[in-house]
mmCIF file of C-alpha atoms in Angstrom:
data_model
loop_
_atom_site.group_PDB
_atom_site.id
_atom_site.type_symbol
_atom_site.label_atom_id
_atom_site.label_comp_id
_atom_site.label_asym_id
_atom_site.label_seq_id
_atom_site.Cartn_x
_atom_site.Cartn_y
_atom_site.Cartn_z
ATOM 1 C CA MET Q 1 -95.418 -36.945 65.302
ATOM 2 C CA ARG Q 2 -94.606 -38.133 68.010
ATOM 3 C CA LEU Q 3 -92.890 -35.702 71.302
ATOM 4 C CA PRO Q 4 -90.138 -36.210 73.085
ATOM 5 C CA GLN Q 5 -90.447 -37.403 75.895
ATOM 6 C CA THR Q 6 -87.134 -35.214 78.570
ATOM 7 C CA SER Q 7 -88.279 -33.275 81.548
ATOM 8 C CA ASN Q 8 -88.993 -30.204 79.355
ATOM 9 C CA ALA Q 9 -91.203 -31.170 76.685
ATOM 10 C CA LEU Q 10 -92.953 -28.126 77.080
ATOM 11 C CA ALA Q 11 -90.381 -26.430 75.922
ATOM 12 C CA LEU Q 12 -90.078 -28.646 73.008
ATOM 13 C CA ALA Q 13 -93.357 -29.086 71.412
ATOM 14 C CA ALA Q 14 -92.703 -30.145 68.373
ATOM 15 C CA ALA Q 15 -92.851 -29.401 63.995
ATOM 16 C CA SER Q 16 -95.972 -31.174 63.939
ATOM 17 C CA LEU Q 17 -97.475 -28.148 65.512
ATOM 18 C CA LEU Q 18 -97.541 -27.057 61.417
ATOM 19 C CA THR Q 19 -99.520 -29.555 60.181
ATOM 20 C CA CYS Q 20 -101.905 -30.433 64.134
ATOM 21 C CA ALA Q 21 -105.140 -29.661 63.965
ATOM 22 C CA THR Q 22 -106.808 -26.588 65.551
ATOM 23 C CA ALA Q 23 -110.089 -27.177 65.837
ATOM 24 C CA GLN Q 24 -111.429 -26.863 69.482
ATOM 25 C CA ALA Q 25 -111.761 -31.528 70.165
ATOM 26 C CA LYS Q 26 -113.049 -33.678 72.833
ATOM 27 C CA ASP Q 27 -111.511 -36.600 73.513
ATOM 28 C CA PRO Q 28 -111.638 -39.467 76.239
ATOM 29 C CA ASP Q 29 -108.214 -40.074 75.536
ATOM 30 C CA THR Q 30 -106.750 -37.210 75.441
ATOM 31 C CA ALA Q 31 -103.415 -37.705 78.153
ATOM 32 C CA LEU Q 32 -102.353 -33.834 78.307
ATOM 33 C CA LEU Q 33 -103.796 -30.878 78.500
ATOM 34 C CA VAL Q 34 -101.329 -27.528 77.970
ATOM 35 C CA ARG Q 35 -103.489 -25.147 78.768
ATOM 36 C CA ASN Q 36 -102.464 -21.165 78.833
ATOM 37 C CA ALA Q 37 -99.079 -21.321 76.640
ATOM 38 C CA TYR Q 38 -97.733 -18.866 74.515
ATOM 39 C CA ILE Q 39 -97.992 -20.923 71.130
ATOM 40 C CA PHE Q 40 -96.006 -19.923 68.206
ATOM 41 C CA SER Q 41 -97.713 -22.949 66.239
ATOM 42 C CA MET Q 42 -95.876 -21.659 62.815
ATOM 43 C CA ALA Q 43 -99.938 -22.976 61.192
ATOM 44 C CA ASP Q 44 -101.144 -21.564 58.000
ATOM 45 C CA THR Q 45 -104.185 -20.354 60.207
ATOM 46 C CA GLN Q 46 -101.665 -19.559 62.738
ATOM 47 C CA LYS Q 47 -98.748 -16.615 62.068
ATOM 48 C CA GLU Q 48 -99.515 -14.894 65.334
ATOM 49 C CA PRO Q 49 -98.354 -16.073 68.629
ATOM 50 C CA PHE Q 50 -100.930 -16.568 70.579
ATOM 51 C CA LEU Q 51 -102.091 -17.836 74.241
ATOM 52 C CA GLY Q 52 -104.133 -20.641 74.510
ATOM 53 C CA TYR Q 53 -103.898 -24.514 75.080
ATOM 54 C CA MET Q 54 -103.135 -27.804 73.862
ATOM 55 C CA THR Q 55 -103.700 -31.425 74.116
ATOM 56 C CA VAL Q 56 -101.437 -34.026 73.994
ATOM 57 C CA ASP Q 57 -102.473 -38.474 73.439
ATOM 58 C CA ALA Q 58 -101.429 -41.240 75.856
ATOM 59 C CA ASN Q 59 -98.557 -42.014 72.666
ATOM 60 C CA GLY Q 60 -97.720 -37.969 72.497
ATOM 61 C CA THR Q 61 -99.482 -37.222 69.753
ATOM 62 C CA ILE Q 62 -100.325 -33.526 69.510
ATOM 63 C CA ILE Q 63 -103.896 -33.565 68.472
ATOM 64 C CA THR Q 64 -105.600 -29.933 69.300
ATOM 65 C CA VAL Q 65 -103.682 -26.753 69.292
ATOM 66 C CA HIS Q 66 -106.042 -23.175 69.417
ATOM 67 C CA PRO Q 67 -106.623 -20.026 70.987
ATOM 68 C CA GLY Q 68 -108.211 -19.636 74.021
ATOM 69 C CA ASN Q 69 -109.346 -21.357 76.989
ATOM 70 C CA PRO Q 70 -110.168 -25.817 76.397
ATOM 71 C CA SER Q 71 -113.824 -26.343 77.142
ATOM 72 C CA PRO Q 72 -114.979 -27.868 80.108
ATOM 73 C CA ARG Q 73 -116.105 -30.574 79.125
ATOM 74 C CA LEU Q 74 -112.132 -31.586 78.199
ATOM 75 C CA HIS Q 75 -110.910 -33.896 80.619
ATOM 76 C CA ALA Q 76 -107.420 -34.979 80.447
ATOM 77 C CA SER Q 77 -104.895 -37.291 82.198
ATOM 78 C CA SER Q 78 -102.432 -34.380 83.273
ATOM 79 C CA THR Q 79 -103.280 -31.220 83.103
ATOM 80 C CA LEU Q 80 -100.114 -28.479 82.822
ATOM 81 C CA ASP Q 81 -100.730 -24.711 83.410
ATOM 82 C CA ALA Q 82 -98.474 -23.244 81.259
ATOM 83 C CA HIS Q 83 -98.994 -19.854 82.838
ATOM 84 C CA GLY Q 84 -97.603 -17.997 80.210
ATOM 85 C CA HIS Q 85 -94.846 -19.451 78.789
ATOM 86 C CA TRP Q 86 -93.419 -20.363 75.160
ATOM 87 C CA ILE Q 87 -94.313 -23.656 73.329
ATOM 88 C CA ILE Q 88 -92.291 -23.517 70.534
ATOM 89 C CA PRO Q 89 -90.995 -25.920 67.103
ATOM 90 C CA GLY Q 90 -87.964 -27.353 67.736
ATOM 91 C CA PHE Q 91 -84.546 -26.060 66.729
ATOM 92 C CA ILE Q 92 -82.930 -27.761 64.449
ATOM 93 C CA SER Q 93 -79.298 -28.467 64.967
ATOM 94 C CA ALA Q 94 -77.237 -28.164 60.789
ATOM 95 C CA HIS Q 95 -74.375 -29.757 62.610
ATOM 96 C CA SER Q 96 -73.877 -31.806 65.114
ATOM 97 C CA HIS Q 97 -71.583 -34.519 66.817
ATOM 98 C CA LEU Q 98 -73.477 -36.115 68.967
ATOM 99 C CA TRP Q 99 -71.335 -38.526 70.761
ATOM 100 C CA GLN Q 100 -68.224 -35.777 71.900
ATOM 101 C CA ALA Q 101 -70.596 -34.661 74.573
ATOM 102 C CA ALA Q 102 -69.400 -37.625 76.822
ATOM 103 C CA TYR Q 103 -65.943 -35.921 76.522
ATOM 104 C CA ARG Q 104 -67.596 -32.335 76.929
ATOM 105 C CA GLY Q 105 -65.077 -30.347 78.904
ATOM 106 C CA LEU Q 106 -62.738 -32.399 77.755
ATOM 107 C CA ALA Q 107 -58.970 -30.409 76.996
ATOM 108 C CA ALA Q 108 -60.831 -26.908 77.293
ATOM 109 C CA ASN Q 109 -56.754 -25.041 78.033
ATOM 110 C CA ARG Q 110 -55.717 -26.548 74.067
ATOM 111 C CA THR Q 111 -56.012 -24.462 70.428
ATOM 112 C CA LEU Q 112 -58.431 -26.818 68.377
ATOM 113 C CA ARG Q 113 -55.702 -28.713 66.850
ATOM 114 C CA GLY Q 114 -54.584 -30.204 70.714
ATOM 115 C CA TRP Q 115 -58.320 -30.599 71.278
ATOM 116 C CA ILE Q 116 -58.990 -32.754 67.694
ATOM 117 C CA ASP Q 117 -55.284 -34.801 69.248
ATOM 118 C CA GLU Q 118 -56.502 -34.772 72.614
ATOM 119 C CA LEU Q 119 -59.454 -36.355 71.761
ATOM 120 C CA TYR Q 120 -59.451 -38.465 68.523
ATOM 121 C CA GLY Q 121 -56.163 -39.286 69.257
ATOM 122 C CA ASP Q 122 -56.043 -39.706 72.896
ATOM 123 C CA ASN Q 123 -59.554 -40.930 73.953
ATOM 124 C CA ALA Q 124 -61.577 -41.781 71.171
ATOM 125 C CA HIS Q 125 -59.464 -44.354 69.774
ATOM 126 C CA ASP Q 126 -59.768 -46.091 72.462
ATOM 127 C CA ALA Q 127 -63.283 -46.487 72.443
ATOM 128 C CA THR Q 128 -64.868 -49.743 71.581
ATOM 129 C CA PRO Q 129 -68.636 -49.081 69.037
ATOM 130 C CA GLU Q 130 -70.680 -49.832 72.147
ATOM 131 C CA ASP Q 131 -69.768 -46.677 74.415
ATOM 132 C CA PHE Q 132 -69.889 -45.322 70.827
ATOM 133 C CA TYR Q 133 -73.382 -46.444 70.694
ATOM 134 C CA TRP Q 134 -73.915 -44.764 74.410
ATOM 135 C CA PHE Q 135 -71.869 -41.580 73.613
ATOM 136 C CA THR Q 136 -74.399 -41.078 70.655
ATOM 137 C CA LEU Q 137 -77.282 -41.724 72.808
ATOM 138 C CA ASP Q 138 -75.944 -38.657 76.050
ATOM 139 C CA GLY Q 139 -75.488 -36.559 73.086
ATOM 140 C CA ALA Q 140 -79.086 -36.914 71.371
ATOM 141 C CA LEU Q 141 -81.258 -36.883 75.015
ATOM 142 C CA ASP Q 142 -78.583 -34.549 76.163
ATOM 143 C CA HIS Q 143 -80.112 -32.510 72.297
ATOM 144 C CA LEU Q 144 -83.190 -33.104 73.253
ATOM 145 C CA GLN Q 145 -83.274 -32.070 76.240
ATOM 146 C CA HIS Q 146 -82.113 -28.031 75.568
ATOM 147 C CA GLY Q 147 -84.948 -28.018 72.464
ATOM 148 C CA ILE Q 148 -83.049 -29.621 69.554
ATOM 149 C CA THR Q 149 -85.463 -31.720 67.946
ATOM 150 C CA THR Q 150 -83.303 -32.611 64.630
ATOM 151 C CA ALA Q 151 -80.499 -33.594 63.952
ATOM 152 C CA PHE Q 152 -77.400 -33.912 61.298
ATOM 153 C CA ASN Q 153 -74.853 -35.792 62.934
ATOM 154 C CA PHE Q 154 -72.069 -36.227 62.056
ATOM 155 C CA ASN Q 155 -71.308 -39.811 62.854
ATOM 156 C CA TYR Q 156 -66.900 -40.528 64.893
ATOM 157 C CA SER Q 157 -66.227 -42.521 61.235
ATOM 158 C CA ASN Q 158 -65.640 -46.922 61.000
ATOM 159 C CA HIS Q 159 -61.998 -46.848 61.570
ATOM 160 C CA TRP Q 160 -61.155 -50.202 62.562
ATOM 161 C CA GLY Q 161 -61.542 -51.987 58.828
ATOM 162 C CA ALA Q 162 -64.512 -54.436 58.347
ATOM 163 C CA ALA Q 163 -66.452 -54.937 61.645
ATOM 164 C CA PRO Q 164 -67.314 -58.518 62.011
ATOM 165 C CA SER Q 165 -71.156 -58.200 62.695
ATOM 166 C CA GLU Q 166 -72.995 -55.563 63.296
ATOM 167 C CA LYS Q 167 -72.401 -54.974 66.741
ATOM 168 C CA ASP Q 168 -68.611 -54.188 65.891
ATOM 169 C CA ASN Q 169 -69.680 -51.797 63.209
ATOM 170 C CA VAL Q 170 -68.874 -47.755 65.289
ATOM 171 C CA ASP Q 171 -71.259 -46.325 62.665
ATOM 172 C CA HIS Q 172 -74.331 -49.143 62.722
ATOM 173 C CA GLN Q 173 -73.950 -48.604 66.951
ATOM 174 C CA GLN Q 174 -74.261 -44.609 66.101
ATOM 175 C CA PHE Q 175 -77.289 -45.051 64.599
ATOM 176 C CA ARG Q 176 -79.346 -47.187 67.115
ATOM 177 C CA ALA Q 177 -78.483 -44.351 69.485
ATOM 178 C CA GLU Q 178 -80.153 -41.687 67.411
ATOM 179 C CA LEU Q 179 -83.068 -44.175 66.848
ATOM 180 C CA ALA Q 180 -83.255 -45.343 70.212
ATOM 181 C CA SER Q 181 -83.661 -41.189 71.328
ATOM 182 C CA GLY Q 182 -86.375 -40.808 69.705
ATOM 183 C CA MET Q 183 -85.353 -37.273 67.893
ATOM 184 C CA ARG Q 184 -85.472 -36.883 64.283
ATOM 185 C CA PHE Q 185 -82.326 -37.097 62.008
ATOM 186 C CA VAL Q 186 -79.698 -37.409 59.170
ATOM 187 C CA HIS Q 187 -77.365 -39.628 60.065
ATOM 188 C CA GLY Q 188 -73.385 -38.652 58.526
ATOM 189 C CA ILE Q 189 -71.256 -40.894 57.758
ATOM 190 C CA GLN Q 190 -67.586 -40.783 55.600
ATOM 191 C CA PRO Q 191 -67.028 -44.463 54.800
ATOM 192 C CA THR Q 192 -63.386 -45.585 54.403
ATOM 193 C CA VAL Q 193 -62.569 -47.995 51.091
ATOM 194 C CA ASP Q 194 -61.994 -51.215 54.411
ATOM 195 C CA SER Q 195 -65.831 -50.320 56.058
ATOM 196 C CA HIS Q 196 -68.412 -51.824 55.357
ATOM 197 C CA ASP Q 197 -72.074 -49.152 56.159
ATOM 198 C CA HIS Q 198 -74.084 -51.724 58.380
ATOM 199 C CA SER Q 199 -76.732 -48.582 58.618
ATOM 200 C CA ARG Q 200 -79.135 -48.489 56.571
ATOM 201 C CA ASP Q 201 -79.400 -52.853 56.940
ATOM 202 C CA HIS Q 202 -83.200 -52.305 58.382
#
């Protein structure tokens, strides 16, 4: 399991803490050593939080989660002193509309109905499929930066009939953005009688 590549990786230590090896290890390929961290691993053998350390390899995979101090023989390309800050598994969002991140703050002075009309009727309707790729990627990366590593994403449906190509398919562009972000996701769609879902083509 991979850690998200964000500036807040310390706070986002992914849910793979659940299954990572907990034995102390010396790995010449250790890319990152995080020490002096207050770790909530959620592993069966680590029910209680503890002050300890973790190591990550060059691919972003957590290889060690262990109480106490690392061995002096353990060397890493980079070492981070967490100064007692928490490391926890990533949060899960059960209801996200990642593409809406592009419209944050829109119609803040309107009621819910007014906000929906302005978002869907006056703005999103005119966005291109490529726009939705970037909107969704922005929302996904924002989730990761704030500790949400998994999301059930309700996507903007393809209201323009059968797309002539994959790049013109709104659902497919949002699916590509979810993949590109590196987060875990469920791709929610609302298929219509005149649309074809390309999101499962791969």
